[in-house]
Short mmCIF file of N, CA, C and O in Angstrom, two decimals:
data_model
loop_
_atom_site.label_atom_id
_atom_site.label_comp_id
_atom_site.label_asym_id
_atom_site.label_seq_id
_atom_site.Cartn_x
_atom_site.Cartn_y
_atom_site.Cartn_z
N UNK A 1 46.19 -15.96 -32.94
CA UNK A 1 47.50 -15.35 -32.75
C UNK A 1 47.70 -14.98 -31.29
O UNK A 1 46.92 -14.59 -30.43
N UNK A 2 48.74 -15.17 -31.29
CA UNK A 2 49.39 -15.00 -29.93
C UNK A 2 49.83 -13.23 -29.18
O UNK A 2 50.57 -12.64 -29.97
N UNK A 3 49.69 -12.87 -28.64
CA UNK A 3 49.88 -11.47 -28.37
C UNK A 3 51.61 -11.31 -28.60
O UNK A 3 52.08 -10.24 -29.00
N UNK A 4 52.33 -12.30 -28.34
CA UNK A 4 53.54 -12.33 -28.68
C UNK A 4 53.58 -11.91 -30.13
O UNK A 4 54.22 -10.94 -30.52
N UNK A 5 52.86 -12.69 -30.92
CA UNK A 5 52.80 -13.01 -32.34
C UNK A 5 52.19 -11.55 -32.91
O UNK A 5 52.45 -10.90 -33.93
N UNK A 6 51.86 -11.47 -32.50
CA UNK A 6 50.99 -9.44 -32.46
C UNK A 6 52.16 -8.94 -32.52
O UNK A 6 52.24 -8.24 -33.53
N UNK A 7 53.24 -8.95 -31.84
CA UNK A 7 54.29 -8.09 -31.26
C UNK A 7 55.05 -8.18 -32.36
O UNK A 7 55.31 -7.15 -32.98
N UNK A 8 55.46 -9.24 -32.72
CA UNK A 8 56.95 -9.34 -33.34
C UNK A 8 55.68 -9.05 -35.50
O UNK A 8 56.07 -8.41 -36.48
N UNK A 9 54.81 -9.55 -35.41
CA UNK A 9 54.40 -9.11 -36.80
C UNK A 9 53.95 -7.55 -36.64
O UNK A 9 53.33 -7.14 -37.63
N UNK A 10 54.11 -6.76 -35.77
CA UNK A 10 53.98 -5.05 -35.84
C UNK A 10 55.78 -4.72 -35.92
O UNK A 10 56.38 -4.23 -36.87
N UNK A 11 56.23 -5.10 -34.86
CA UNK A 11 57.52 -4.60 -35.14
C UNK A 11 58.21 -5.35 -36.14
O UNK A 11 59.29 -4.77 -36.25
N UNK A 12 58.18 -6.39 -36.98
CA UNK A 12 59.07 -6.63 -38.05
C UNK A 12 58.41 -5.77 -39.32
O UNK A 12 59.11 -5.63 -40.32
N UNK A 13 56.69 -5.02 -39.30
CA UNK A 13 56.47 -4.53 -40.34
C UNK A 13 57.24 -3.25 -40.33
O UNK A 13 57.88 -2.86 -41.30
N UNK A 14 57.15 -2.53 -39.01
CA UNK A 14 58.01 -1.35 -38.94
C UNK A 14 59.38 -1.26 -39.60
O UNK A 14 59.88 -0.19 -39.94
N UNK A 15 59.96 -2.48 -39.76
CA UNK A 15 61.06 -2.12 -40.03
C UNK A 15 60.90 -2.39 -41.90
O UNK A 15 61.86 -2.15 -42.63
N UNK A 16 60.01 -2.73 -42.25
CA UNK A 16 59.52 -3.05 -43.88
C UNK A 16 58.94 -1.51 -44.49
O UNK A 16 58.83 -1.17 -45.67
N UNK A 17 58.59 -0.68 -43.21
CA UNK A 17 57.41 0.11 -44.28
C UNK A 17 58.40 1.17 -44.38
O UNK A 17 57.85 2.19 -43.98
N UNK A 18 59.35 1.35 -44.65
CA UNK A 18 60.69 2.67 -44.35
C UNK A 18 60.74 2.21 -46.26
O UNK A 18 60.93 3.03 -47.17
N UNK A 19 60.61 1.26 -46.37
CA UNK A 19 61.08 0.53 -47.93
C UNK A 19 59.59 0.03 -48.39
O UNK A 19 59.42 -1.13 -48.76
N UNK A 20 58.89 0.66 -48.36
CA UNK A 20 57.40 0.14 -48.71
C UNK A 20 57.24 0.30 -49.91
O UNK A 20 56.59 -0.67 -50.31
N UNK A 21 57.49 1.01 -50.79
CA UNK A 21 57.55 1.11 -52.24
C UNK A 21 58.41 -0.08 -52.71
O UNK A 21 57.86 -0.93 -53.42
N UNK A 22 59.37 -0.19 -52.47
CA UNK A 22 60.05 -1.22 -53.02
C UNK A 22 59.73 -2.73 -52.51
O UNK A 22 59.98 -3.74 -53.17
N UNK A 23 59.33 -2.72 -51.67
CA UNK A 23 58.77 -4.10 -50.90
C UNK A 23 57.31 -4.58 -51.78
O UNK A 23 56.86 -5.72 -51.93
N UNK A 24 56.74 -3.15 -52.34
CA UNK A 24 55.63 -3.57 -53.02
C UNK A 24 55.82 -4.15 -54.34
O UNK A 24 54.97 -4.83 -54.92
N UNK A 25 57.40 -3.72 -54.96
CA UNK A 25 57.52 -4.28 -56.23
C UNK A 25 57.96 -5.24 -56.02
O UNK A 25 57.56 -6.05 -56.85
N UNK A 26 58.93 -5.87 -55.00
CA UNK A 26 59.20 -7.21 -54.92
C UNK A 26 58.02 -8.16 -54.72
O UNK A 26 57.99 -9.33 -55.10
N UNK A 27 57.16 -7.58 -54.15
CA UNK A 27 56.05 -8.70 -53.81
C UNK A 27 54.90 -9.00 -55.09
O UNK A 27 54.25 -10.04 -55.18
N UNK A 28 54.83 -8.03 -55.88
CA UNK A 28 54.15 -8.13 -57.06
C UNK A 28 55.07 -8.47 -58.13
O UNK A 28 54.49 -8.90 -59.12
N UNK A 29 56.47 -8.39 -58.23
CA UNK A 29 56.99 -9.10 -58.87
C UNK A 29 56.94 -10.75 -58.71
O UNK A 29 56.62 -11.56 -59.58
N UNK A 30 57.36 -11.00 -57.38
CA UNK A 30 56.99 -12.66 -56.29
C UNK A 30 55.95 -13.17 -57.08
O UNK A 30 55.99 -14.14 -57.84
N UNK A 31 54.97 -12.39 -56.83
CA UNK A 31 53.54 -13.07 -57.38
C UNK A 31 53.33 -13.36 -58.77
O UNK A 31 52.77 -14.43 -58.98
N UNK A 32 53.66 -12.64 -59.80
CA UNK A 32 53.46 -12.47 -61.34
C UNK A 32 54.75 -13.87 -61.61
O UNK A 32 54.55 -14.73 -62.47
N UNK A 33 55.73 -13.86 -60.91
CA UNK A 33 56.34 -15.02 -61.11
C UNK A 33 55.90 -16.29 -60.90
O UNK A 33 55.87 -17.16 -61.77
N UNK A 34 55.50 -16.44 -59.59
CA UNK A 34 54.83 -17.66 -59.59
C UNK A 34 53.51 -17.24 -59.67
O UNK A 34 53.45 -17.09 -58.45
N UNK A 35 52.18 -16.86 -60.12
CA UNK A 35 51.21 -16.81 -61.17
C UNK A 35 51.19 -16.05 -61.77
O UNK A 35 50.53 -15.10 -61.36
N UNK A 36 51.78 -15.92 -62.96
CA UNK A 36 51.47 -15.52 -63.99
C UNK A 36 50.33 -14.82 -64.73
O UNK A 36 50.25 -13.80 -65.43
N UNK A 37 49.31 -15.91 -64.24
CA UNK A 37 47.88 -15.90 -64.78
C UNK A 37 46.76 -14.76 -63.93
O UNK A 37 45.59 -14.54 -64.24
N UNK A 38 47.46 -14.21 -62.91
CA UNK A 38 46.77 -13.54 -61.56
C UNK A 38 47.04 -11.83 -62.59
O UNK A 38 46.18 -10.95 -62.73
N UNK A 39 48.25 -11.82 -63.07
CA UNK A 39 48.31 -10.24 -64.05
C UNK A 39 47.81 -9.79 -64.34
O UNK A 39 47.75 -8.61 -64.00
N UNK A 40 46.90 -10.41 -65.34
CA UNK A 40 45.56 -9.75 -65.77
C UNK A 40 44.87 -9.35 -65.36
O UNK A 40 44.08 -8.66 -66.00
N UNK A 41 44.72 -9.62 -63.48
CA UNK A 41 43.73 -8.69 -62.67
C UNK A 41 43.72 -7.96 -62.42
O UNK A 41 42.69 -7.40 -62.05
N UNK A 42 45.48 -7.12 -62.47
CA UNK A 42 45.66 -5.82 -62.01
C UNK A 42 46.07 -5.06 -63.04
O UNK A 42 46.64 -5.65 -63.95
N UNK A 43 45.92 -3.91 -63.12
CA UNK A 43 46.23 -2.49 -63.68
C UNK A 43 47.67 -2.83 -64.06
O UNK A 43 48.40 -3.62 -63.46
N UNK A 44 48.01 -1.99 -65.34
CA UNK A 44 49.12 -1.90 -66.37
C UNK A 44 50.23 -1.38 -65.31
O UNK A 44 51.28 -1.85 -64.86
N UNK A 45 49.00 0.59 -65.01
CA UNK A 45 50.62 0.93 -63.88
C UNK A 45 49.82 0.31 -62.99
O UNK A 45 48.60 0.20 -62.85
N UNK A 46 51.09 -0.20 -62.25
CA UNK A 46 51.12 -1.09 -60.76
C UNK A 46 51.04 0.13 -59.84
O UNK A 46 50.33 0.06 -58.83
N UNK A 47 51.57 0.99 -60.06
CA UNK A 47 52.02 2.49 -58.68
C UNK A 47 50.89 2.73 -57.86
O UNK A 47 51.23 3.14 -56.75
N UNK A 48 49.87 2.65 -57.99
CA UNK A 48 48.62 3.26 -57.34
C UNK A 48 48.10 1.80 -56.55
O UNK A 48 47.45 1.65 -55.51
N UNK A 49 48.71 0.74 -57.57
CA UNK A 49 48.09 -0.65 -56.44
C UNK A 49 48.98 -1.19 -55.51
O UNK A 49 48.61 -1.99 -54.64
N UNK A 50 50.25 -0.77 -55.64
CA UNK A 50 51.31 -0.98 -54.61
C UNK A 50 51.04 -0.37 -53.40
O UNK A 50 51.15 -0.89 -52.28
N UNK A 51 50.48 1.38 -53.81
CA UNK A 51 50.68 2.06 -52.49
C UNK A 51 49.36 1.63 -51.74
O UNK A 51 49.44 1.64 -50.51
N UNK A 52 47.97 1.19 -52.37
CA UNK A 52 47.21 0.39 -51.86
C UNK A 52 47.42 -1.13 -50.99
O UNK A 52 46.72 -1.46 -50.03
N UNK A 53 48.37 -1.83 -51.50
CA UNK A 53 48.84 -2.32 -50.77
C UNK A 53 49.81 -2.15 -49.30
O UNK A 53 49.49 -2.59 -48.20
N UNK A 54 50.61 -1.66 -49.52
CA UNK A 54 51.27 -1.20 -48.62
C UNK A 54 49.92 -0.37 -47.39
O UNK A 54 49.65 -0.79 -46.26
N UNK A 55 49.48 0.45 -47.85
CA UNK A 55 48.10 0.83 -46.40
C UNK A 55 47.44 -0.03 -46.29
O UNK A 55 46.74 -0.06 -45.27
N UNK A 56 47.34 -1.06 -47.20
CA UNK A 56 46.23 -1.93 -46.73
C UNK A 56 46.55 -2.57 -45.02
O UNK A 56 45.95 -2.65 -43.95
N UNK A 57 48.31 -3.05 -45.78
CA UNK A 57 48.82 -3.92 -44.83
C UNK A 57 49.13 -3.60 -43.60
O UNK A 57 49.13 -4.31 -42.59
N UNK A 58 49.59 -1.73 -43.80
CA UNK A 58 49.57 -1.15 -42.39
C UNK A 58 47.89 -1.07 -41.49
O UNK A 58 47.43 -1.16 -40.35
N UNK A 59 47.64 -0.94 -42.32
CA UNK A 59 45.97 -1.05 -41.47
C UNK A 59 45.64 -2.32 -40.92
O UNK A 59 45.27 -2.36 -39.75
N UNK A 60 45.72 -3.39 -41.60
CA UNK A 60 45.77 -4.45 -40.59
C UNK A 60 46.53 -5.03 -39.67
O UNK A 60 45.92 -5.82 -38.95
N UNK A 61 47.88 -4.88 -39.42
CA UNK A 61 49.36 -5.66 -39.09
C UNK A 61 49.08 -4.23 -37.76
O UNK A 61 49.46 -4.52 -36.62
N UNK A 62 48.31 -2.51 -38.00
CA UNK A 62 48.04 -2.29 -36.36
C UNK A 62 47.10 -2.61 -36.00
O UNK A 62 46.90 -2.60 -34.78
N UNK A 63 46.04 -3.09 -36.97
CA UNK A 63 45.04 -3.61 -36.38
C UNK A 63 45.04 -4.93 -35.38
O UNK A 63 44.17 -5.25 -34.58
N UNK A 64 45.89 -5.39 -35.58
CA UNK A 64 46.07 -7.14 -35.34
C UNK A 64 46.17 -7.23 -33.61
O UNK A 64 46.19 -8.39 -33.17
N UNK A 65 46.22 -6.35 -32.80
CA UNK A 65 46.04 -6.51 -31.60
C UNK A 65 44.80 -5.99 -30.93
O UNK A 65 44.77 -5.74 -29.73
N UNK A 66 43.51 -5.80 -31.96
CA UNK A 66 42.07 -5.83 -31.68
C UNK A 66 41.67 -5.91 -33.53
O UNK A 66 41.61 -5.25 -34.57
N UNK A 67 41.46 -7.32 -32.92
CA UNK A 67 41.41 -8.09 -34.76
C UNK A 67 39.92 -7.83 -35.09
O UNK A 67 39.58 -7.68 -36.27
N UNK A 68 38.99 -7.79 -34.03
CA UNK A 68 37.57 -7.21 -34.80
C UNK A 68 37.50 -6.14 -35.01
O UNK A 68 36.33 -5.75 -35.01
N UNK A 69 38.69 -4.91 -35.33
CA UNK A 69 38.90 -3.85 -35.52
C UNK A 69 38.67 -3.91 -36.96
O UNK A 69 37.79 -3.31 -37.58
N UNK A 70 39.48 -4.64 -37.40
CA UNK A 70 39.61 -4.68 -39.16
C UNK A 70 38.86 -5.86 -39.50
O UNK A 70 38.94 -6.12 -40.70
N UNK A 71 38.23 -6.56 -38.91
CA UNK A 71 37.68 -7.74 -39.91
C UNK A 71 36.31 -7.07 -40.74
O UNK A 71 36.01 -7.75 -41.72
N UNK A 72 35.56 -6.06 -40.56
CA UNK A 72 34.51 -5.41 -41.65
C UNK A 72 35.73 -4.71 -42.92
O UNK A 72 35.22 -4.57 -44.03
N UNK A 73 37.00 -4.35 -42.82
CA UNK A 73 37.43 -4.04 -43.91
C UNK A 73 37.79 -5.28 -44.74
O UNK A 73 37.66 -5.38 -45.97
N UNK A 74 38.35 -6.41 -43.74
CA UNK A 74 38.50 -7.39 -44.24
C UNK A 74 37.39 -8.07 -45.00
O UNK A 74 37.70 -8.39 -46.14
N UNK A 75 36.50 -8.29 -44.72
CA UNK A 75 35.40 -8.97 -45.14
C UNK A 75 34.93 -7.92 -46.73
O UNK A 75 34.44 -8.52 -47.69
N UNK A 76 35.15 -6.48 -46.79
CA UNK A 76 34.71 -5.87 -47.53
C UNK A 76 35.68 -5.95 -48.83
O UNK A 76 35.31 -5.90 -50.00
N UNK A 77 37.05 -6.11 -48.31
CA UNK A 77 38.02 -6.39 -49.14
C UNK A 77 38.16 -7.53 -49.81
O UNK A 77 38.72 -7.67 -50.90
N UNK A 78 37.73 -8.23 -49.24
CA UNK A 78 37.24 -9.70 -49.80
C UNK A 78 36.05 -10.08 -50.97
O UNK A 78 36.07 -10.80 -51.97
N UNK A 79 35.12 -9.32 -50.39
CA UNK A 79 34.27 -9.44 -51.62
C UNK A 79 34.31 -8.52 -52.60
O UNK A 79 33.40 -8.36 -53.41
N UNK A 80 35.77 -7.59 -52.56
CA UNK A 80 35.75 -6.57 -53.35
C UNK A 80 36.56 -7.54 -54.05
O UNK A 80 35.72 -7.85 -54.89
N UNK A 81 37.51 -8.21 -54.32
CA UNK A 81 38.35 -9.34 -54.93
C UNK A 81 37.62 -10.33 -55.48
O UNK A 81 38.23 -11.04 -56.29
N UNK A 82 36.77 -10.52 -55.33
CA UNK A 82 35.67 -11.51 -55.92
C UNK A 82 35.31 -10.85 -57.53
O UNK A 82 35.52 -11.54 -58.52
N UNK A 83 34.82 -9.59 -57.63
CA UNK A 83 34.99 -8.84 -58.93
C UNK A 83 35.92 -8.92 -59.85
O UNK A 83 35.93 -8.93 -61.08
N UNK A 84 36.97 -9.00 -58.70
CA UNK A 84 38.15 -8.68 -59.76
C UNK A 84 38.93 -10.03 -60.36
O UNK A 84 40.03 -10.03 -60.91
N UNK A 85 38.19 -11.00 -60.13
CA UNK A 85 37.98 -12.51 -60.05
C UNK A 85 38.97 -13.17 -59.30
O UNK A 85 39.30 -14.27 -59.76
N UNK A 86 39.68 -12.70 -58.02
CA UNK A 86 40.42 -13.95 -56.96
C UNK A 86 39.57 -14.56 -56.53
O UNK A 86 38.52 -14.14 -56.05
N UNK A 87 40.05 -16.04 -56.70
CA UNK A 87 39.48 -17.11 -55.86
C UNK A 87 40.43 -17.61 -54.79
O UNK A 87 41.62 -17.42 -54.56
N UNK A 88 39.17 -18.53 -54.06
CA UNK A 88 39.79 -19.03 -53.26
C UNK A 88 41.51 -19.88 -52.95
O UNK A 88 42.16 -19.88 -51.90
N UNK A 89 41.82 -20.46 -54.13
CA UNK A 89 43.10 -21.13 -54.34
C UNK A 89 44.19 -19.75 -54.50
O UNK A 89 45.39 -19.86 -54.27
N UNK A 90 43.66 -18.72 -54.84
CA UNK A 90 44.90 -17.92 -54.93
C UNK A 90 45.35 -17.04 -53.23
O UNK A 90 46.33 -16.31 -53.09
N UNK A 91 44.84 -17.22 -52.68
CA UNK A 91 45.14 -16.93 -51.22
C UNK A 91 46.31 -17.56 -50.89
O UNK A 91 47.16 -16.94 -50.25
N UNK A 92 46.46 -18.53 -51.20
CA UNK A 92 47.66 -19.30 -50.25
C UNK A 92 48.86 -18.64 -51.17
O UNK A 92 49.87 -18.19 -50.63
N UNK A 93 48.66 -18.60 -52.84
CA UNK A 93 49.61 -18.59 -53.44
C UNK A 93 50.39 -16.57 -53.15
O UNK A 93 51.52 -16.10 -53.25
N UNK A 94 48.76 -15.86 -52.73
CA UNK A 94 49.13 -14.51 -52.57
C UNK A 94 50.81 -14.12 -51.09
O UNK A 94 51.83 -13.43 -51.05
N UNK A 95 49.97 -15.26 -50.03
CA UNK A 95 50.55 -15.29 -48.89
C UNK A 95 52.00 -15.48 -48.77
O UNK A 95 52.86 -14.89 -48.11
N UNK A 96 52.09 -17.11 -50.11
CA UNK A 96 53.51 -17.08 -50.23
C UNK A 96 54.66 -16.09 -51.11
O UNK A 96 55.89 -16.07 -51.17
N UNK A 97 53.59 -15.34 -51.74
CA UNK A 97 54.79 -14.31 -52.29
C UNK A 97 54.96 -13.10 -51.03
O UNK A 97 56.05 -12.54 -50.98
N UNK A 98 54.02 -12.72 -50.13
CA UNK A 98 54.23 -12.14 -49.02
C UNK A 98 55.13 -12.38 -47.93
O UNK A 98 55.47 -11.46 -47.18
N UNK A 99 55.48 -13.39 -47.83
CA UNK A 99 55.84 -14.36 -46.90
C UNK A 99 57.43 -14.10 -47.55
O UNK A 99 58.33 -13.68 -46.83
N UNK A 100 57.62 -14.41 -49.04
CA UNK A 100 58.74 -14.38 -49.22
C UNK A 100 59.23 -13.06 -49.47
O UNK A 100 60.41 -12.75 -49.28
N UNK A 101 58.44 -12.34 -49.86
CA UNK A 101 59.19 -10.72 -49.61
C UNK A 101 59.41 -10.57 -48.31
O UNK A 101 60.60 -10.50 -48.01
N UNK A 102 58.69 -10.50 -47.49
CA UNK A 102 58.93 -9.96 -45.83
C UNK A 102 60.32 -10.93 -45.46
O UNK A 102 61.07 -10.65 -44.53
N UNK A 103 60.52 -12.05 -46.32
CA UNK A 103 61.86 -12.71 -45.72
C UNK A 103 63.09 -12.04 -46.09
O UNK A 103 64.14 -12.23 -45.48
N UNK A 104 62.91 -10.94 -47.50
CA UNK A 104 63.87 -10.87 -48.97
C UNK A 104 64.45 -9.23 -48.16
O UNK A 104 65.58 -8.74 -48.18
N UNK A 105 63.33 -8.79 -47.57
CA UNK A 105 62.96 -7.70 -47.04
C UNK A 105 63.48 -7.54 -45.55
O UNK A 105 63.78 -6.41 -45.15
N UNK A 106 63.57 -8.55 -44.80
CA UNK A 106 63.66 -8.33 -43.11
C UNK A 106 65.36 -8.87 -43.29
O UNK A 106 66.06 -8.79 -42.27
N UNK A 107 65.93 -9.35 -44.43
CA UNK A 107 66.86 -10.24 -43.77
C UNK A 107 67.44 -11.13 -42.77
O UNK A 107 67.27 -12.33 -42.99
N UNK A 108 68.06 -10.82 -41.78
CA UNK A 108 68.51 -11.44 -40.68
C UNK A 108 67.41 -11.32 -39.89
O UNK A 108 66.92 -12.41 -39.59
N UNK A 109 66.89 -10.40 -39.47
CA UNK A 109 65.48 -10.42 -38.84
C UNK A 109 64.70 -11.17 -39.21
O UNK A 109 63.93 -11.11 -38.26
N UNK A 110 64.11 -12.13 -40.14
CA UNK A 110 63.32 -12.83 -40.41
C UNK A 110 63.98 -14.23 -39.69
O UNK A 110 64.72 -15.08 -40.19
N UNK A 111 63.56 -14.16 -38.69
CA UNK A 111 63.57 -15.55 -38.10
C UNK A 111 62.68 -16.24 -37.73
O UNK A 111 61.56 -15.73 -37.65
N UNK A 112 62.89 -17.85 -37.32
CA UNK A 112 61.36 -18.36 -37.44
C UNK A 112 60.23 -18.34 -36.48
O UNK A 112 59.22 -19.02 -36.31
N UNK A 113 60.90 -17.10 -35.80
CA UNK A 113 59.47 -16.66 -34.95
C UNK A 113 58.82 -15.85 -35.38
O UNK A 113 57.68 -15.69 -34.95
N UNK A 114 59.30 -15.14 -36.27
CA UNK A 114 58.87 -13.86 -37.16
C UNK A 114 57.91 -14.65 -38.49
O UNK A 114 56.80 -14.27 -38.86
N UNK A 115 58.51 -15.56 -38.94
CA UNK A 115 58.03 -16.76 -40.01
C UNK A 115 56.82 -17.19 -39.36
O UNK A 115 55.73 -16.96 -39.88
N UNK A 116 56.91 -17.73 -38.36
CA UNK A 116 55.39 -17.95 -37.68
C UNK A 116 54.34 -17.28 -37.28
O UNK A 116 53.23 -17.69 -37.59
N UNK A 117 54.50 -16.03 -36.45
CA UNK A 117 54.31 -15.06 -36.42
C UNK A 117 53.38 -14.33 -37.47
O UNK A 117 52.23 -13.94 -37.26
N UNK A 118 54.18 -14.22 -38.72
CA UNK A 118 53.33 -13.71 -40.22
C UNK A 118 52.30 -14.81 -41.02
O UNK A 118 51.53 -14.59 -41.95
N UNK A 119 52.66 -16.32 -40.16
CA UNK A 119 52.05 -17.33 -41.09
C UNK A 119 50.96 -17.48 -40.25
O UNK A 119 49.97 -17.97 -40.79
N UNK A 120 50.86 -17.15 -38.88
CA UNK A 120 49.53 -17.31 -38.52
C UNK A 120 48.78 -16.11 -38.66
O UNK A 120 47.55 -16.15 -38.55
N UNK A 121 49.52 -14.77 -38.97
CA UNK A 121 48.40 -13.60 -39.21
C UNK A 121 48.06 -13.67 -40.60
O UNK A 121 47.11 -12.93 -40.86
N UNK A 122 48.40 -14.17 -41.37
CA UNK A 122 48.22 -14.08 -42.63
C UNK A 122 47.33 -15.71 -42.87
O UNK A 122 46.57 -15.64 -43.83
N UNK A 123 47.32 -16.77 -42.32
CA UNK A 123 46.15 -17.86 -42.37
C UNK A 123 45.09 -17.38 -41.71
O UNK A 123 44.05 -17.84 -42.17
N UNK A 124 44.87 -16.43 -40.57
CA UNK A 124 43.90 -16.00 -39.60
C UNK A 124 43.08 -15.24 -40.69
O UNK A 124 41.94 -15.53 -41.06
N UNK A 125 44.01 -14.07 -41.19
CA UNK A 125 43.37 -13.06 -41.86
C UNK A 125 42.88 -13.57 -43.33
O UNK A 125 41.92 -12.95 -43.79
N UNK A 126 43.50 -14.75 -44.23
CA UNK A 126 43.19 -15.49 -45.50
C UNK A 126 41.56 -15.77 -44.91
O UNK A 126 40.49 -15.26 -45.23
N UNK A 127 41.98 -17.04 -43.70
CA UNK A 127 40.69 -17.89 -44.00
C UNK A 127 39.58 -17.35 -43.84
O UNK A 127 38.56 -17.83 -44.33
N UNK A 128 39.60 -15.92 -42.90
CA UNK A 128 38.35 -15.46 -42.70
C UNK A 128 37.41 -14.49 -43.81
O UNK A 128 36.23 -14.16 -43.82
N UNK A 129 38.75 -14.20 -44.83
CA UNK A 129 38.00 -13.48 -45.77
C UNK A 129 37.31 -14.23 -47.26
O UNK A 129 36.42 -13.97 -48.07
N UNK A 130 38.67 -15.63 -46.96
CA UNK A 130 37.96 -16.54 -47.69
C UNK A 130 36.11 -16.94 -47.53
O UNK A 130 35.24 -17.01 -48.40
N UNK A 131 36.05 -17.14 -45.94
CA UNK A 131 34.90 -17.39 -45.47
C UNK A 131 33.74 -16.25 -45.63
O UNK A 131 32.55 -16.53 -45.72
N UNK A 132 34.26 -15.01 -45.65
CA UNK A 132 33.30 -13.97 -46.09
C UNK A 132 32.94 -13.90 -47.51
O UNK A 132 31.84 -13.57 -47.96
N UNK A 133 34.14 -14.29 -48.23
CA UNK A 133 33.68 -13.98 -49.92
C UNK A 133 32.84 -14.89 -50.82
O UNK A 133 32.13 -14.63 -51.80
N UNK A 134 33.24 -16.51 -49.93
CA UNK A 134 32.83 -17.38 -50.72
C UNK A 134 32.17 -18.36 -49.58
O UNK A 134 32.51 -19.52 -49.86
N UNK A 135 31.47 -18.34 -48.56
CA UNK A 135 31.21 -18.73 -47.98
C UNK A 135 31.74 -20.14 -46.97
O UNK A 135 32.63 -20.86 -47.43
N UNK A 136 31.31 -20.36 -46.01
CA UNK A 136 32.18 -21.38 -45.18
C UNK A 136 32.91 -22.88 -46.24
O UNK A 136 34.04 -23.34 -46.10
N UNK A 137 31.99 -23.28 -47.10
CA UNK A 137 32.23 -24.33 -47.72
C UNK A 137 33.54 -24.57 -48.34
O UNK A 137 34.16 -25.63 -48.44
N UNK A 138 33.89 -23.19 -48.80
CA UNK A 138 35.13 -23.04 -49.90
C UNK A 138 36.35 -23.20 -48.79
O UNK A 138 37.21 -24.08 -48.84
N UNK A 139 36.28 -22.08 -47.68
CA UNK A 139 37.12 -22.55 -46.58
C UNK A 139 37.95 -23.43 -46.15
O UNK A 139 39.13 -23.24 -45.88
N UNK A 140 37.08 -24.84 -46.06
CA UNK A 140 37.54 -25.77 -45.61
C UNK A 140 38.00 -26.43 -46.60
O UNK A 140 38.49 -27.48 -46.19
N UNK A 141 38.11 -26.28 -48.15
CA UNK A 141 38.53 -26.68 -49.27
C UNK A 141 39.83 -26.72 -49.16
O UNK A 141 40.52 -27.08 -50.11
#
């Protein structure tokens, strides 16, 4: 990522986390739509895994302009998902329901520098936890 790309994925989250509760139900709604099958991993009430989400994401998105800041949470978070049985194939599918909330979410602001921007912090931050949970092999899968 680009330090540019640092810039515009901190300030387009700023303008997401004012609506962070609701950004969390669109995005777990996103997801349960297109997989279905991923539901069963999480908790009945959602409320306590939303607001986990939402800090997760602030913790990394300030982390992202000293990225070996967060990669031991990353890596820990990763094999904490392994329990809860995500695999590797569901990363991409997690990203695109992220991807499309932050679009549903930023409106006019989501432009495609902002689109790029989130698609390389979010492949940076996928592949490496992919690579922590399941080792390099799955990665390159």
């Amino acid at each position: 990522m680009t330090p540019d790309q640092v810039k515009l994925v901190q300030e387009s989250f700023a303008k997401v986390a004012p609506i962070s509760e609701q950004a969390a139900v669109i995005f777990y709604d996103r997801l349960f739509e297109v997989a279905p099958a991923v539901k069963a991993m999480f908790p009945s009430d959602m409320a306590e895994q939303r607001k986990k989400l939402m800090a997760t994401l602030a913790v990394v998105v300030n982390g992202l302009s000293n990225l070996s800041s967060v990669l031991p949470a990353a890596s820990a978070l990763a094999k904490r998902h392994v329990g809860y049985g995500a695999k590797p194939e569901h990363y991409p599918v997690v990203g695109g329901a992220l991807l499309w909330t932050l679009e549903k979410g930023l409106g006019e602001a989501w432009t495609p520098d902002v689109a790029a921007a989130w698609t390389s912090a979010y492949g940076t931050l996928s592949g490496y936890m992919i690579t922590e949970a399941y080792g390099g092999a799955q990665a390159a899968e």
